Coordinates of C-alpha atoms and ligand atoms in Angstrom, one line a residue:
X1 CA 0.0 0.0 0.0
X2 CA 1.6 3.7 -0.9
X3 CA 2.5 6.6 0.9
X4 CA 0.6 10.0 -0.7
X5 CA 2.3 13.0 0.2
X6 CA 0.4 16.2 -0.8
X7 CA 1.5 19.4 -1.3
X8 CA -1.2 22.1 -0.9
X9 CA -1.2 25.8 -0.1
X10 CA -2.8 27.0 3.0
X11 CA -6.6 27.3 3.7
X12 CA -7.8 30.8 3.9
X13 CA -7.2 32.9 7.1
X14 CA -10.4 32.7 8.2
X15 CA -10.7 29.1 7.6
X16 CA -11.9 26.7 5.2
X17 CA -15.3 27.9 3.4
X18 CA -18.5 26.8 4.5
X19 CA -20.6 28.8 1.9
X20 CA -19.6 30.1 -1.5
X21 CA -20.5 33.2 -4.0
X22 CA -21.8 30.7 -6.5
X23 CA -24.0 27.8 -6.3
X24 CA -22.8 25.7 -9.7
X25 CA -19.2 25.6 -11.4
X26 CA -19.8 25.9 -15.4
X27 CA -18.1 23.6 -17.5
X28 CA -16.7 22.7 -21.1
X29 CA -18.0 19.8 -22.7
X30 CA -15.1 19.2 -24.7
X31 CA -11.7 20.8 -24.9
X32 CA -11.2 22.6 -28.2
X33 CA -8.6 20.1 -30.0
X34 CA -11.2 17.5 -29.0
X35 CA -8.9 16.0 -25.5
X36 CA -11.7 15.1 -23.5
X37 CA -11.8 16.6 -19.6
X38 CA -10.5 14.4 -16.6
X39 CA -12.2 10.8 -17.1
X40 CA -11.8 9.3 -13.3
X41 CA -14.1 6.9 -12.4
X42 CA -15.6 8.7 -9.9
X43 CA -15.2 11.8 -7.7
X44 CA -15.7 12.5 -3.6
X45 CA -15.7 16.3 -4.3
X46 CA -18.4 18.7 -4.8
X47 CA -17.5 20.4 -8.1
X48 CA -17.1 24.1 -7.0
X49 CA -15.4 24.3 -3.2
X50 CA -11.9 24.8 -2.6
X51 CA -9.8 21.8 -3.3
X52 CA -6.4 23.0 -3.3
X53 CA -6.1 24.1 0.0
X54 CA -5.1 21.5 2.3
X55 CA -8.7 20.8 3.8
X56 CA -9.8 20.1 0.4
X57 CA -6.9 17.9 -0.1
X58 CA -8.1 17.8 -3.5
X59 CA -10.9 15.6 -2.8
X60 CA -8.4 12.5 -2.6
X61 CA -8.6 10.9 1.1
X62 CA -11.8 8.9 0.7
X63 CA -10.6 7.2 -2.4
X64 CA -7.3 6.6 -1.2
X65 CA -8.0 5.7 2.6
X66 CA -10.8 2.9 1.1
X67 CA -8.1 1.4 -1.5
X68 CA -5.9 0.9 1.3
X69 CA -3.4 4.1 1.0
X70 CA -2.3 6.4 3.4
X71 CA -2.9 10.1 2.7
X72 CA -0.5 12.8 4.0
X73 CA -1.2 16.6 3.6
X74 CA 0.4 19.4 4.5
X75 CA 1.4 22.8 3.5
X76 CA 4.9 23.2 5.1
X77 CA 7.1 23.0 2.4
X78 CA 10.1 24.3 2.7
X79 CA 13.5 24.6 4.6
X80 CA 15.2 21.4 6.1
X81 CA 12.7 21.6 8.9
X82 CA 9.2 21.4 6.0
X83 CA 6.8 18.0 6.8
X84 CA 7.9 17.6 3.1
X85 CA 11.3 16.8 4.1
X86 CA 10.2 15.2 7.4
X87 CA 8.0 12.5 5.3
X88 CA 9.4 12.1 1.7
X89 CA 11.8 9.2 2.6
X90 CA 8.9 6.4 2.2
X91 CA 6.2 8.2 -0.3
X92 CA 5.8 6.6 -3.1
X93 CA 3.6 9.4 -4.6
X94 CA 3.8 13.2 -4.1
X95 CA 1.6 15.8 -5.4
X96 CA 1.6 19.5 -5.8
X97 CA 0.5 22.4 -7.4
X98 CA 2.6 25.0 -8.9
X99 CA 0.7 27.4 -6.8
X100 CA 2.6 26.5 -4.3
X101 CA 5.1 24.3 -5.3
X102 CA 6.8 21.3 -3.6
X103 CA 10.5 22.4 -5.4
X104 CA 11.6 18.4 -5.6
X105 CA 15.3 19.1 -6.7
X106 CA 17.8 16.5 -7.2
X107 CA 18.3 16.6 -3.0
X108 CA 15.1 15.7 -2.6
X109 CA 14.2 13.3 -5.4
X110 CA 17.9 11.3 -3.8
X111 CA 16.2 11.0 -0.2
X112 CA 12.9 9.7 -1.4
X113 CA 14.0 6.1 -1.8
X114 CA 10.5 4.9 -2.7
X115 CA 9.5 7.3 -5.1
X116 CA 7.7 6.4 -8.0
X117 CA 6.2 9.2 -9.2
X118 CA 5.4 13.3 -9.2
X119 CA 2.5 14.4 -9.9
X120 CA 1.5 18.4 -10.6
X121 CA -2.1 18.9 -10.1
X122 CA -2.1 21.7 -12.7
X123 CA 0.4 22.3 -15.5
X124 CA 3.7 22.9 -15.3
X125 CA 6.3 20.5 -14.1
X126 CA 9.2 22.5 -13.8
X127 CA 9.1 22.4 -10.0
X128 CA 10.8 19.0 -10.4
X129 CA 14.1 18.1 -11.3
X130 CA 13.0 16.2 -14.7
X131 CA 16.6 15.4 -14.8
X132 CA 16.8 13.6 -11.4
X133 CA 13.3 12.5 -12.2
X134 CA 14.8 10.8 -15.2
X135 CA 17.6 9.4 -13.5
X136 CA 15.3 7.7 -11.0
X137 CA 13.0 6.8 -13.6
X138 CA 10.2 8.6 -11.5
X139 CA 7.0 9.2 -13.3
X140 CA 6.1 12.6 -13.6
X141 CA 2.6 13.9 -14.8
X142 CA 0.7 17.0 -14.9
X143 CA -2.9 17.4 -15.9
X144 CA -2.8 19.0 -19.7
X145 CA -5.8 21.6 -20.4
X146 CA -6.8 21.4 -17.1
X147 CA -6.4 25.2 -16.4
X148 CA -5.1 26.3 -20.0
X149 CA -8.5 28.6 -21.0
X150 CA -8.2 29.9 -16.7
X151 CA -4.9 31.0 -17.3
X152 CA -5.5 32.7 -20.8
X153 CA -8.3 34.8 -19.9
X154 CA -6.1 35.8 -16.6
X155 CA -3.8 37.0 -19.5
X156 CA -6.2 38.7 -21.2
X157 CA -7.5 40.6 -18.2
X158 CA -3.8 41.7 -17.2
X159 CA -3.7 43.1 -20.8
X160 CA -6.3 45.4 -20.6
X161 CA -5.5 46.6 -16.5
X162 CA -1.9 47.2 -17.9
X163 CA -2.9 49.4 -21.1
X164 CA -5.5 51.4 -19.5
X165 CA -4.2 52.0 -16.5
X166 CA -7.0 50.3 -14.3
X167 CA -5.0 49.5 -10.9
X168 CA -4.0 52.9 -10.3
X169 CA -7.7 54.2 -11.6
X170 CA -9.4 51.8 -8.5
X171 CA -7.0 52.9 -6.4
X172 CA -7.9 56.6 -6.9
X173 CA -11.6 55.0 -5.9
X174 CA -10.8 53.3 -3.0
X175 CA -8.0 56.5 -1.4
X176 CA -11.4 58.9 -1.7
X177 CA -9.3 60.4 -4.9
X178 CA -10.5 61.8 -8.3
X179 CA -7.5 63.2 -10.1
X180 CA -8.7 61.8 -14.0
X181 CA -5.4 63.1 -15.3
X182 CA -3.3 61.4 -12.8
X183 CA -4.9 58.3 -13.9
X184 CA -5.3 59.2 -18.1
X185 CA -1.7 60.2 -18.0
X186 CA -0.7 56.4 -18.7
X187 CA -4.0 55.3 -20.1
X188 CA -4.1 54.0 -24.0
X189 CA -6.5 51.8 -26.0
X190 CA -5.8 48.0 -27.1
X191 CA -7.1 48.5 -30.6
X192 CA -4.4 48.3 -33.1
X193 CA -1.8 47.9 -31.1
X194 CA 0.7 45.0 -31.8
X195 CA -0.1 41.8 -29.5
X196 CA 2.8 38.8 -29.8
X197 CA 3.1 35.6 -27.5
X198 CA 5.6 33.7 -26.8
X199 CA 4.5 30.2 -27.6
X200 CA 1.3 29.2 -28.8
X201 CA 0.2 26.2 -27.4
X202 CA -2.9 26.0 -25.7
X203 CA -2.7 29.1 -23.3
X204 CA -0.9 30.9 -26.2
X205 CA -3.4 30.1 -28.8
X206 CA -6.8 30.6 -26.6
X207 CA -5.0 33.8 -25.9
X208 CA -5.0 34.7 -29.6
X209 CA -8.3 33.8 -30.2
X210 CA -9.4 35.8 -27.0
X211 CA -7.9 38.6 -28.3
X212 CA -8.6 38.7 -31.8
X213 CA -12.0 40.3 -31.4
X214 CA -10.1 43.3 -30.3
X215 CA -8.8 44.1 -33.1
X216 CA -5.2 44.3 -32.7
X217 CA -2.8 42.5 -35.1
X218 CA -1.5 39.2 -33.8
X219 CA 1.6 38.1 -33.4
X220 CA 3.0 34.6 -32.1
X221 CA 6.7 33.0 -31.8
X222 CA 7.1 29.2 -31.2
X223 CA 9.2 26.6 -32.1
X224 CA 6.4 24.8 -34.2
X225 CA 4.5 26.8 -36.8
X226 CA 0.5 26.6 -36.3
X227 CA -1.7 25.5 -39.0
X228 CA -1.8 27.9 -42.1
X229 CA -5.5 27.5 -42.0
X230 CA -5.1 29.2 -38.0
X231 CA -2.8 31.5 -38.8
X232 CA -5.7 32.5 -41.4
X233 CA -8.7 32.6 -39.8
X234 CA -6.5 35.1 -37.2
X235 CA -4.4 36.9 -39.0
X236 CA -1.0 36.0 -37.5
X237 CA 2.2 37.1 -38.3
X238 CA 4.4 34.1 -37.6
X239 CA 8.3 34.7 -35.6
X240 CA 10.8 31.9 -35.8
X241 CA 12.8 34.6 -32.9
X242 CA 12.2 36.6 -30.0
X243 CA 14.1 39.7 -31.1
X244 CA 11.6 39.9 -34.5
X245 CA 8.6 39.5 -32.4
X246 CA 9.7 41.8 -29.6
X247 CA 10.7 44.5 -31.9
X248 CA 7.1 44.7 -33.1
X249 CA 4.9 44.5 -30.3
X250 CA 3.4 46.3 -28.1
X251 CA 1.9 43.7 -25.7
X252 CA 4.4 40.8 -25.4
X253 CA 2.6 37.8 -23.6
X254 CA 4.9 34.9 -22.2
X255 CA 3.1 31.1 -22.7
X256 CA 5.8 28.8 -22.8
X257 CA 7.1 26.2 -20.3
X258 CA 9.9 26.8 -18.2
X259 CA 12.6 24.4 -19.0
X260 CA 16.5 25.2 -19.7
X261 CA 16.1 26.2 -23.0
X262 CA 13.5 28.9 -21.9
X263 CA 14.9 30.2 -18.7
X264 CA 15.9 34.1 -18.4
X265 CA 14.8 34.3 -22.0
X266 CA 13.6 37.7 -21.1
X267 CA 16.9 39.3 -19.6
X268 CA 19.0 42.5 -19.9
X269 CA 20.2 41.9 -23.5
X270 CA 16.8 41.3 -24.6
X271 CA 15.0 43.6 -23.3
X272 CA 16.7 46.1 -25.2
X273 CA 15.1 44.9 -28.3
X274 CA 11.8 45.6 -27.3
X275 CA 9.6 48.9 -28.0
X276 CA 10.2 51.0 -25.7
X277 CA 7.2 51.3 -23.5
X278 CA 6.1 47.7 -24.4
X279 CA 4.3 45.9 -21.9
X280 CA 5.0 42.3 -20.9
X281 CA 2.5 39.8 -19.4
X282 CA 3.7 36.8 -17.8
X283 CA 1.4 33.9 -16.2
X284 CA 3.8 31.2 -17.8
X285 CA 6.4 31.0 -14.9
X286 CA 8.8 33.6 -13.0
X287 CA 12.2 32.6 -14.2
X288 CA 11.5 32.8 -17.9
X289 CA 12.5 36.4 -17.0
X290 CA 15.1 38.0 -15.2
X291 CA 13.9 39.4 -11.7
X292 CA 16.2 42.4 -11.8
X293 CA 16.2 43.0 -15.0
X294 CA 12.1 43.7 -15.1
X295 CA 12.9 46.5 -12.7
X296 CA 15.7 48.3 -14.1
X297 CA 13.3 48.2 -17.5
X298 CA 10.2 49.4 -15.4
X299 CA 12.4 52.2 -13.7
X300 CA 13.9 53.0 -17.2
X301 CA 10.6 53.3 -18.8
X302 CA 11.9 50.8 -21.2
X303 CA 8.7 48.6 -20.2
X304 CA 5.6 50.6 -19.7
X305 CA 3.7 47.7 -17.7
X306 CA 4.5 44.2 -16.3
X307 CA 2.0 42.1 -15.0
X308 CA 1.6 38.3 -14.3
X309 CA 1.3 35.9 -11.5
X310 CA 3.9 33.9 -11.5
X311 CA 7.5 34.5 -9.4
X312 CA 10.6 32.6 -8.3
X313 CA 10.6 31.2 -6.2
X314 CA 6.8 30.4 -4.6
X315 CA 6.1 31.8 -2.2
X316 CA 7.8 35.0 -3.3
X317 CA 9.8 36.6 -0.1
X318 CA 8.4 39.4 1.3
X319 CA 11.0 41.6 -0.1
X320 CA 10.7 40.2 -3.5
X321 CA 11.2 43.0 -5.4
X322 CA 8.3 42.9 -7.8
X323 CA 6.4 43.6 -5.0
X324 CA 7.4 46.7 -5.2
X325 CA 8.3 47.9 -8.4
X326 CA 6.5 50.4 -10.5
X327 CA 3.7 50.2 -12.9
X328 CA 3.1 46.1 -12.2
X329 CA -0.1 44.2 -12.0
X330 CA 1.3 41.6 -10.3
X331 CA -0.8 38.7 -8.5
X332 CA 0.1 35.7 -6.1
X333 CA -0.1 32.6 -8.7
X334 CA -4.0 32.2 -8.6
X335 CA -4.3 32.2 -12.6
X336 CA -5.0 28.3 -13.5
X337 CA -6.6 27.9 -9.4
X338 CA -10.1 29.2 -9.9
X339 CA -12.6 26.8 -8.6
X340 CA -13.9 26.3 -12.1
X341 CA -10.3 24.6 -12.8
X342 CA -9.4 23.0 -9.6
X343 CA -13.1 20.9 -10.0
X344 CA -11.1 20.1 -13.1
X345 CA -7.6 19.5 -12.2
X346 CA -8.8 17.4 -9.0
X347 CA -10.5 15.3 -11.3
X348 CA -7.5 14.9 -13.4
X349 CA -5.3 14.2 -10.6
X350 CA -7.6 11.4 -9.5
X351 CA -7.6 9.7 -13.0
X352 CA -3.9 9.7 -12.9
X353 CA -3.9 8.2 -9.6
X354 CA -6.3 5.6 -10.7
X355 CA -4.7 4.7 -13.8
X356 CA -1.1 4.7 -11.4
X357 CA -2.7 2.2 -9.1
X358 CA -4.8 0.1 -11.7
X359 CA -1.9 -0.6 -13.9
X360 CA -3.6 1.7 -16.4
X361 CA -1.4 4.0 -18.8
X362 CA -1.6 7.2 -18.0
X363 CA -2.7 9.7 -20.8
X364 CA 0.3 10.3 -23.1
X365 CA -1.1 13.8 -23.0
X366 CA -0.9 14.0 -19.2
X367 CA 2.9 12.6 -19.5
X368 CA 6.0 14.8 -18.8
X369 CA 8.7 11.9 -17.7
X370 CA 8.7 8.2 -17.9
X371 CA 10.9 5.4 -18.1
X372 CA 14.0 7.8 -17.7
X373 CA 12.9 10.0 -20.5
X374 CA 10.7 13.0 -21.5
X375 CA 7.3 11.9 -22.7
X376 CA 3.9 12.8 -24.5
X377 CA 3.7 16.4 -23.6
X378 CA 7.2 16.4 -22.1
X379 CA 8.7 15.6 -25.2
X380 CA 6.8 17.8 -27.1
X381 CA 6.7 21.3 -25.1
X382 CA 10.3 20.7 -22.8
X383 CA 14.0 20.3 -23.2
X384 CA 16.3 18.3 -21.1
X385 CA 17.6 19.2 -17.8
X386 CA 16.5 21.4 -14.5
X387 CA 15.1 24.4 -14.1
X388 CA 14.6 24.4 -9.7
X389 CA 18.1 25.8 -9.1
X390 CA 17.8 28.9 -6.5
X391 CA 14.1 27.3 -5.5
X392 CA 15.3 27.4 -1.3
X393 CA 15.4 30.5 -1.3
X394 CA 11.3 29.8 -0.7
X395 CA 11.9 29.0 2.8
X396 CA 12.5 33.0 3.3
X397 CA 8.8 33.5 2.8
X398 CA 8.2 32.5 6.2
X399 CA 11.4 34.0 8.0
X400 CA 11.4 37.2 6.3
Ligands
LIG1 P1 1.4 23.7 -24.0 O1 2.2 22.5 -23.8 O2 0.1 23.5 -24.7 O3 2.1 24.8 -24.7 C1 3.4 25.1 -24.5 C2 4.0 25.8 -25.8 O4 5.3 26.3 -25.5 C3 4.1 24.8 -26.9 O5 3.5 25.3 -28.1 C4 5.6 24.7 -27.1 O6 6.1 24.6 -28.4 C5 6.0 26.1 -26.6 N1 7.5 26.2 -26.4 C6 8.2 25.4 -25.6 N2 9.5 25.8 -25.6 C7 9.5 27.0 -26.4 C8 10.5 27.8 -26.7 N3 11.8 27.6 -26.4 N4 10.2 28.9 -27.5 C9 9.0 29.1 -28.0 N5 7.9 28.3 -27.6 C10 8.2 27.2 -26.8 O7 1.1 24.3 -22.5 P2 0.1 25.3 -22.0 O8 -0.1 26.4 -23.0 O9 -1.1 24.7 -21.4 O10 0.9 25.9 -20.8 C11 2.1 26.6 -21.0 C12 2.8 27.0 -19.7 O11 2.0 27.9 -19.0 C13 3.0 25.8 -18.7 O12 4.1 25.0 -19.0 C14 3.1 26.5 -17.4 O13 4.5 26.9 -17.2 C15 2.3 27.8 -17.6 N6 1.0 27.7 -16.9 C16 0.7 28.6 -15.9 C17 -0.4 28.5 -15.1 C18 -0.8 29.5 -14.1 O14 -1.6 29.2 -13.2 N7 -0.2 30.7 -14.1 C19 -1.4 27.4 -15.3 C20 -1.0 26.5 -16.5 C21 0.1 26.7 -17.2 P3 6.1 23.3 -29.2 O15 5.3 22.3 -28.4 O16 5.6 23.7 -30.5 O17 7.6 22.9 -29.2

């Protein structure tokens, strides 16, 4: 019988929800390239509370307890001291969210002597050493389309708060103020201006087709080309670099996974080659950018606007400087964990589960590593190696 150690984030400070703003979760039937949503074969959830937090334990102890299992939750995650590095040396399974992210480096992965597989209930793997992972041959899986569409209308929204100024406007509201110039000063429209993303899988493309009603002209860089009958039907202008997109644009949105080849893409050097006053708008992951870099650009005025939700490491510390830095949007990571997607992303988690402990294979499409090599999605959207390196630095969250 296995070990489950799971990951969550805290419950909220006034304690786990007993009612909710909304009575029903709405749904997809279907994703859009016709990948059907989490199949388990059954759920102990209500679609609609809070699963990620560690009461909800994403809806996982019945199931597991009555198969035989033993659950372990927690949120305390990091520094030597975490219940993560207290009970990792006999789980066989551990689960997290990149929310709040259980950083399993090569350390980690080495101590955890029974350790067959990582699971991310969400997208994005990069949390793990896919390296070590390899070496080990641990499974890792995520749970693909799962919060794709949450995150791209996140992006959408921090596109518009960015270009017309809405942050400072409701802050005017809510400090009694009413000085329209102070907030008009940096205020601009999104039609016709030059939107490009970085990667255009299945954030980057819903983000395209979110945006296209706007009427801006729509630009994407990846390291496959889309369909022609896609790049059609929106009107894309197609960048096999980063220095031709970011020369162009006006809005540069960042969709891709964060893997070796990907990390610090946005830095010092290439910053210079955007516009100046260009905004950026990041919900793929914090390191694809430089940290100090994105401020000495915001102070410059060489980037008009960043926004995103995504830092490095998670928790950010309190003196993360893009707490602070001027003209951001920035969020805690809370873009792919509405309740519409963890009702999704549980489900997901439990199938993979199910298929783990059934002998079942797991959807190719939910697979990142296995059998000491990237797989499905992995080989597809990721490149060899580890991208966790400076991820302790979490443990200052709590001291700072
Ligand atoms: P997909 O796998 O559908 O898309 C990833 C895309 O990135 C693929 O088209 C891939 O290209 C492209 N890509 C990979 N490397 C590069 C590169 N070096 N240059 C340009 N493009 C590249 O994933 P999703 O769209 O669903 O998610 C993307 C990422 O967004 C996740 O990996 C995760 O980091 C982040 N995310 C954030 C969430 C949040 O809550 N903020 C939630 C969900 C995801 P190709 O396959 O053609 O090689």
């Amino acid at each position: 019988m296995a070990k489950v150690l799971c990951v969550l984030y805290d419950d909220p400070v006034t304690g786990y929800p007993t009612s909710y703003a909304r009575d029903d979760v709405a749904q997809p039937s279907i994703y859009p390239d016709g990948q059907t949503l989490p199949t388990p074969k059954g759920i102990d959830f209500k679609p609609g509370t809070l699963l990620g937090s560690v009461s909800g334990e994403l809806g996982l102890r019945k199931y597991l307890e009555t198969n035989g299992h033993t659950l372990v939750v927690t949120s305390s995650k990091d520094g030597a001291d975490s219940v993560l590095d207290k009970e990792l040396h006999d789980a066989e399974i551990i689960i997290s969210q990149p929310f709040w992210p259980a950083y399993m480096t090569a350390e980690r992965i080495a101590k955890a002597k029974k350790l067959k597989m990582i699971v991310t209930a969400g997208i994005g793997s990069d949390h793990t050493d896919l390296e070590a992972a390899n070496k080990h041959n641990i499974t890792v899986a995520e749970v693909t389309y799962c919060n794709s569409h949450s995150v791209a209308e996140h992006v959408l929204m921090m596109i518009l708060s960015q270009v017309r100024n809405y942050i400072p406007s409701y802050k005017q509201v809510i400090d009694g103020g009413w000085n329209i110039a102070d907030c008009v000063s940096r205020s601009y429209d999104l039609e016709a201006m030059s939107v490009g993303t970085v990667a255009a899988g299945r954030i980057g493309l819903r983000v395209l087709r979110l945006l296209h009603p706007f009427d801006v002209k729509l630009h994407y860089m990846d390291r496959h080309r889309l369909p022609t009958a896609v790049e059609k039907e929106l009107n894309l202008t197609y960048h096999s670099t980063l220095e031709s997109l970011t020369k162009v644009c006006d809005v540069v949105t960042l969709n891709c996974p964060l893997h070796p080849e990907t990390e610090h893409m946005i830095n010092e050097k290439t910053l210079k080659n955007f516009k100046r006053g260009a905004y950026i708008i990041n919900t793929a992951r914090g390191k694809l950018c430089d940290r100090d870099a994105i401020v000495a650009a915001l102070k410059s005025g060489q980037l008009a606007g960043y926004a995103g939700d995504v830092w490095f490491p998670q928790p950010a510390p309190k003196n993360h400087p893009w707490r602070t830095m001027p003209h951001h949007g920035m969020t805690p990571h809370i873009s792919g964990t509405s309740l519409t997607a963890q009702t999704r992303y549980a489900a997901g988690t439990r199938e993979i589960l199910e298929c783990y402990f059934e002998g079942r294979p797991i959807r190719d499409e939910y697979l990142i590593v296995q059998g000491g090599k990237l797989a499905g999605v992995g080989a597809h959207s990721y490149s060899d190696g580890n991208a966790t390196k400076g991820s302790e630095e979490a443990a200052k969250y709590k001291k700072a």
